[in-house]
Amino acid sequence: MEPKSLTIDAARSAVQQRTASAISLTESFYARIQNDDPKIGAYLTLCKERALAKAAEIDTLAEKGERLPLLGGVPVAIKDVMVTKGVRTTAGSKILGNYIPPYDCTAVARLEAAGAIVLGKLNCDEFAMGSSNENSAWKPVHNPRDLSRVPGGSSGGAAAAVAADMAVAALGSDTGGSIRQPASFCGVVGLMPTYGRVSRYGLIAFASSLDHIGPLTKTVRDAATVLGVIAGRDPMDSTSAEVPVPDYVTELEKPVHGLKIGVAKEYFGEGLDTEVRKSVEAAIQKLADLGCEIVEVSLPHTKYAIPTYYIVATAEASANLARFDGVRYGFRAPEARTLSAMYRCTRDLGFGAEVKRRIMLGTYALSAGYYDAYYLKAQRVRTLLTRDFEEAFKKVDAIVTPTSPTPAFKLGEKVDDPLAMYLADIYTVTADLAGIPGISVPCGETREKLPIGLQILGKHFDEATILRVAHAYEQAA
Amino acid sequence: MVTAADSSVAAHARYEPVIGLEVHVQLLTVTKIFCSCSTRFGDPPNTNVCPVCLGLPGALPVLNRKAVEFAVLAAMALNCRVNETSIFARKNYFYPDLPKGYQISQYDRPLAEHGWIDIDSEGGTKKIGITRLHLEEDAGKSLHEGFPDAVEKTAIDLNRSGVPLIEIVSEPDIASPGEAYEYLTRLKEIILYTGVSDCNMEEGSLRCDANVSVRPHGQKEFGTKTEVKNVNSFRFIREALAYEIERQIELIDSGGKVTQETRLYNANEGKTYGMRSKEQAHDYRYFPEPDLLPLVVDEKWSSQIRKLLPELPEARRERMVVDYGITEKDAQVLTSSKALADQFEEAAKSAKNPKRVANLVQSELIGRLKAKGLEIEQSPISMKGVAQSSDLVDVGAISGKMLKDLYDLCFQRGKDFPVVYDEEGRPQQSSDTSALEKIIDELIAANPRQVEQYRAGKKTVAGFFVGQVMKASKGQANPQVVNELVAKKLG
């Protein structure tokens, strides 16, 4: 069976009906990775032994004629910021270059418990900090749709692996847009669930109050399936919510007719590429054609989102990354002779430029005398941004926006201009700050055949509605 | 001539010390504050650890409810107001035994505030305010000895990492090293009563840092303070404070200025030394811990916890004075630990005459303990033993003299009263009159002069005969019976 365009249901039923074995399917994915990944760079580590052992387990079930679990025999891959027991996990950083975790991330464990076969670990920006995957300490990722372009970031490896059929689905993480923006750049579906919907246990923290785990898939249905598997309260994560998890796949089939869809002018301003605007406007028209009511809404504090985000996220990151000190695990500068030299050299050599920049920014924002002006004020603005959404969602069921102001840009184009790079997340950071769910679904291409993404934002814990809208659009488009 | 000592006294009269204490107490939970690892002390290094307390990438803290209950219990015992909502915060600093590079603590919204305890001071009872009580996690331990390449390496033991602590911060209400000592003694006593900690300073389950400054009498503003750390007994804290106060006064008097700094106490020399300023240039960059929800101790939970609050030493002492007719001072001794007070009360209640038990402790036990230099917890005679001896006296089975002798034997042999009583063949004071009568007859026959004196009206001579009978019976005769018999025979 060929990995090309394989969805979760197709893979699972093939294994269930024995038209392909899980082992042969796994092997065919590894063959494809061996063949195609050298020019794409999506994978950092393969875990064949673990994958084949799991595949054998699934094959045994299938041979016995037992009903396979939801992801039985489905080859998936994991962004390298989620820890995997016994499998090297680097977070895209040299400082964890030799790090083998002793436990599994809850989301990964849940995937495997549902029968998924984990092929390996996916490239990403170092500690998920970046919008182009060029901040990976190991290698850049090339966009499968145009190898001269970036796949987006920070889950660039995840988006590229799914787009290039090197995994049926992938888990990514989203702190400021890191699932949705690369999904839009690579032409796949990327879902960021509500904060608290999916356990963060085992996700190497970038910014704890903003980090989300979510799926990147080829179809909206697949995203719904994966979310159903990984969602739900985990006693190991105090911030994971005790909110019932609906059957997302069943919910997909509900009609969208009569849903109120909000459009906010703040997401169609300066800096929005005209081709992207056209595609998104066409998508909005399509939703209207499907019977949705299009309603104009206002999200007045949107313009403060980027600075707010870069204070909150970097402040939390400055503490989250303090544990990488060379004392207990990971890289330690070999030549340091004193404790403070060990700290300095380890962190200087172990972290890349962008990570250091953000640690510095965050440390500054939390410093005595600056805390009120920066961190505290940013938290207040964050509350205002959240209220914007709460107000808007009194009037509408979902809000649609472009996922990113531009299609995928060229490798190297923005590496020397961090501020320009930060603006690549301008339409995605708001949902992270507000804790609401968002999905990016492909909505056409530019003349250069570059994918464009439509972002659909929803109410807290209402992934079902945005999945339903995304699914209806995907089917109609 | 003015001596150095005189000028020191004069200087002390001009300055008053201002002291505030920060006490860290380990809570006796079975598991750590944010994971389910054991808190057991003394296990081999790095055996009670997991991804959470090792600070491994991706691990997250989950709050131990028992730790909250213990902290709330301590807060209530210290008269604090427990905040319904408190917030955990990250205290950021690099140290090898701090695995995450930050300590999860509480900062601007602590668990409890506005408490106090009463202490005895020169001017009578004094209230010492408690600013706040908050929950936090302990760090690990750096080891500099006890392993092969200790000369060039430091080892880290993270068994202690994540053990729950409460930090209790006093108001700067403490005015002398003696008051500091008294405050710590009372604080420890109260915490021990609640049972939330063993307050064992050797094992580090109670640690204390002291902030101290001096100011001229009458001045409102505080002087510049120093923080004295690394002090591991209440006595050393008293000494360290006395030294530090002296040092600051001398410094100011000689035209110098006190520098705000952390100073370490060297117990061998009895001196404090300033740490290099580089090591203390801390900006902890506190901010709310995003991995934990705000801690809510609502009315319901709080009242459940309040039910677990035992009678506290102060109240217990007052009650015991009334119930057992003992002095304030003896009540103090008997309540020095909750276990002892419990034992005493249990024994006293089961005894025929509770007051006698209290009296025996007061008149027979404490003196002997003092002579031997023992604490009451080390007494060979248990409270049960005291109760048994009290009952024996009460039914007239043994005399007071016999009790004294038996107590002496208990202390000589280091054995409890019931054991020694058995070893001695359960002696009874004699009331076999025929044997006594025989002794008395012999004595009358042998002492005709005394008999004559008695019969001539000198009744006090009876005492001579009674004494002789007691001696002959080796103290085991019932004195009352002897008195009656002697009077009868002489009459």
XYZ file of N, CA, C and O in Angstrom, chain A residues 82-148:
268
model
N 8.014 16.713 22.082
C 7.279 15.820 22.985
C 8.183 14.647 23.335
O 8.762 14.026 22.440
N 8.300 14.352 24.637
C 9.266 13.335 25.046
C 8.740 11.939 24.736
O 7.543 11.668 24.803
N 9.680 11.071 24.338
C 9.357 9.693 24.000
C 10.347 8.794 24.727
O 11.559 8.968 24.595
N 9.813 7.875 25.501
C 10.637 7.011 26.340
C 11.637 6.219 25.485
O 11.250 5.507 24.559
N 12.899 6.380 25.803
C 13.927 5.614 25.109
C 14.266 6.125 23.714
O 15.146 5.566 23.062
N 13.552 7.143 23.242
C 13.830 7.689 21.903
C 14.327 9.126 22.050
O 13.639 9.968 22.646
N 15.503 9.377 21.508
C 16.132 10.693 21.615
C 15.131 11.821 21.345
O 14.368 11.756 20.371
N 15.123 12.802 22.215
C 14.215 13.943 22.089
C 15.034 15.211 22.283
O 15.586 15.430 23.365
N 15.143 16.032 21.237
C 16.088 17.155 21.289
C 15.428 18.517 21.374
O 16.100 19.506 21.633
N 14.135 18.606 21.095
C 13.471 19.908 20.992
C 14.173 20.790 19.957
O 14.116 22.009 20.039
N 14.832 20.162 18.990
C 15.509 20.929 17.952
C 16.722 21.685 18.455
O 17.188 22.624 17.815
N 17.233 21.276 19.632
C 18.316 22.036 20.258
C 19.541 21.168 20.514
O 19.427 19.989 20.853
N 20.696 21.809 20.372
C 21.948 21.123 20.691
C 22.015 20.777 22.177
O 22.657 19.814 22.575
N 21.354 21.596 22.995
C 21.493 21.397 24.439
C 20.867 20.079 24.875
O 21.205 19.547 25.935
N 19.968 19.531 24.047
C 19.391 18.213 24.323
C 19.823 17.194 23.264
O 19.126 16.199 23.021
N 20.965 17.449 22.651
C 21.418 16.616 21.532
C 21.507 15.141 21.859
O 21.273 14.292 21.000
N 21.841 14.821 23.096
C 22.016 13.408 23.462
C 20.983 12.962 24.488
O 21.203 12.034 25.238
N 19.853 13.648 24.526
C 18.898 13.391 25.612
C 17.914 12.263 25.275
O 17.185 12.338 24.293
N 17.904 11.238 26.100
C 16.962 10.118 25.961
C 15.991 10.161 27.138
O 16.379 9.870 28.265
N 14.746 10.543 26.913
C 13.805 10.660 28.038
C 13.439 9.309 28.631
O 13.390 8.309 27.918
N 13.147 9.292 29.939
C 12.739 8.046 30.592
C 11.227 7.857 30.634
O 10.756 6.932 31.288
N 10.466 8.740 30.005
C 9.004 8.575 30.053
C 8.384 9.134 28.777
O 9.037 9.865 28.028
N 7.098 8.772 28.576
C 6.375 9.215 27.389
C 5.455 10.385 27.689
O 4.770 10.397 28.712
N 5.409 11.307 26.770
C 4.423 12.383 26.777
C 3.028 11.744 26.764
O 2.784 10.757 26.069
N 2.093 12.300 27.554
C 0.738 11.738 27.633
C 0.087 11.623 26.248
O -0.510 10.598 25.916
N 0.208 12.676 25.436
C -0.449 12.656 24.117
C 0.112 11.528 23.248
O -0.628 10.856 22.524
N 1.420 11.307 23.320
C 2.045 10.244 22.544
C 1.575 8.884 23.067
O 1.215 7.984 22.295
N 1.539 8.756 24.386
C 1.089 7.501 24.987
C -0.353 7.205 24.575
O -0.706 6.050 24.305
N -1.178 8.237 24.511
C -2.579 8.026 24.123
C -2.686 7.614 22.656
O -3.523 6.772 22.302
N -1.844 8.219 21.795
C -1.832 7.815 20.381
C -1.494 6.335 20.276
O -2.169 5.576 19.574
N -0.443 5.932 20.962
C -0.008 4.540 20.873
C -1.045 3.593 21.482
O -1.269 2.498 20.977
N -1.663 4.051 22.571
C -2.693 3.216 23.186
C -3.857 3.024 22.217
O -4.571 2.018 22.278
N -4.035 3.977 21.293
C -5.109 3.862 20.293
C -4.606 3.161 19.035
O -5.262 3.200 17.993
N -3.421 2.551 19.113
C -2.939 1.725 18.011
C -2.024 2.411 17.009
O -1.576 1.797 16.038
N -1.719 3.689 17.217
C -0.865 4.405 16.257
C 0.563 3.871 16.294
O 1.041 3.406 17.334
N 1.219 3.941 15.152
C 2.606 3.511 15.047
C 3.480 4.753 14.920
O 3.373 5.501 13.939
N 4.312 4.980 15.924
C 5.146 6.186 15.911
C 6.417 5.908 15.102
O 7.247 5.089 15.489
N 6.529 6.616 13.978
C 7.664 6.395 13.070
C 8.931 7.093 13.562
O 10.033 6.577 13.396
N 8.762 8.271 14.124
C 9.961 8.993 14.540
C 9.639 10.398 15.011
O 8.476 10.757 15.215
N 10.693 11.173 15.201
C 10.590 12.517 15.775
C 10.885 13.559 14.704
O 11.815 13.424 13.911
N 10.060 14.610 14.736
C 10.064 15.579 13.647
C 10.806 16.863 13.979
O 10.726 17.385 15.096
N 11.481 17.336 12.957
C 12.245 18.580 13.045
C 11.339 19.754 13.435
O 10.137 19.761 13.165
N 11.937 20.741 14.075
C 11.181 21.923 14.493
C 12.163 23.033 14.825
O 13.362 22.793 14.950
N 11.640 24.232 14.978
C 12.481 25.321 15.483
C 12.903 24.962 16.906
O 12.144 24.333 17.658
N 14.082 25.396 17.285
C 14.629 25.083 18.592
C 13.650 25.516 19.686
O 13.248 26.680 19.756
N 13.270 24.566 20.537
C 12.296 24.803 21.605
C 11.013 25.458 21.081
O 10.374 26.233 21.779
N 10.674 25.139 19.841
C 9.445 25.637 19.213
C 9.440 27.154 19.035
O 8.382 27.763 18.917
N 10.637 27.736 19.014
C 10.720 29.193 18.868
C 11.085 29.559 17.437
O 12.259 29.549 17.067
N 10.064 29.884 16.652
C 10.333 30.296 15.281
C 9.118 30.092 14.412
O 8.155 29.433 14.806
N 9.163 30.693 13.215
C 8.022 30.637 12.303
C 8.429 30.090 10.943
O 7.668 30.182 9.986
N 9.647 29.536 10.851
C 10.114 29.078 9.541
C 10.865 27.756 9.618
O 11.280 27.226 8.613
N 11.040 27.248 10.807
C 11.839 26.039 11.063
C 13.334 26.251 10.809
O 14.131 25.327 10.875
N 13.724 27.498 10.512
C 15.147 27.750 10.284
C 15.928 27.849 11.592
O 17.149 27.907 11.572
N 15.210 27.857 12.728
C 15.913 27.892 14.008
C 16.211 26.503 14.554
O 16.650 26.379 15.696
N 15.985 25.475 13.768
C 16.394 24.141 14.212
C 17.910 24.115 14.314
O 18.611 24.621 13.439
N 18.416 23.522 15.403
C 19.878 23.436 15.555
C 20.462 22.404 14.589
O 21.675 22.379 14.380
N 19.596 21.565 14.003
C 20.118 20.431 13.229
C 20.116 20.689 11.733
O 21.125 20.512 11.065
N 18.996 21.078 11.194
C 18.910 21.319 9.761
C 17.605 22.042 9.470
O 16.652 21.921 10.250
N 17.538 22.774 8.369
C 16.263 23.415 8.031
C 15.312 22.370 7.449
O 15.743 21.272 7.085
N 14.030 22.705 7.375
C 13.055 21.864 6.677
C 12.669 22.593 5.404
O 12.508 23.824 5.408
N 12.559 21.848 4.307
C 12.140 22.445 3.046
C 10.673 22.143 2.811
O 10.211 21.043 3.084
N 9.967 23.144 2.306
C 8.539 22.978 2.044
C 8.346 21.997 0.886
O 8.864 22.237 -0.209
N 7.626 20.885 1.109
C 7.474 19.880 0.043
C 6.838 20.454 -1.222
O 7.064 19.938 -2.314
N 6.079 21.549 -1.092
C 5.418 22.138 -2.268
C 6.373 22.992 -3.085
O 6.129 23.267 -4.251
N 7.439 23.451 -2.445
C 8.465 24.260 -3.146
C 9.694 24.235 -2.252
O 9.741 24.904 -1.216
N 10.663 23.429 -2.682
C 11.809 23.164 -1.803
C 12.654 24.398 -1.489
O 13.461 24.380 -0.561
N 12.455 25.476 -2.223
C 13.224 26.689 -1.928
C 12.561 27.496 -0.806
O 13.090 28.501 -0.364
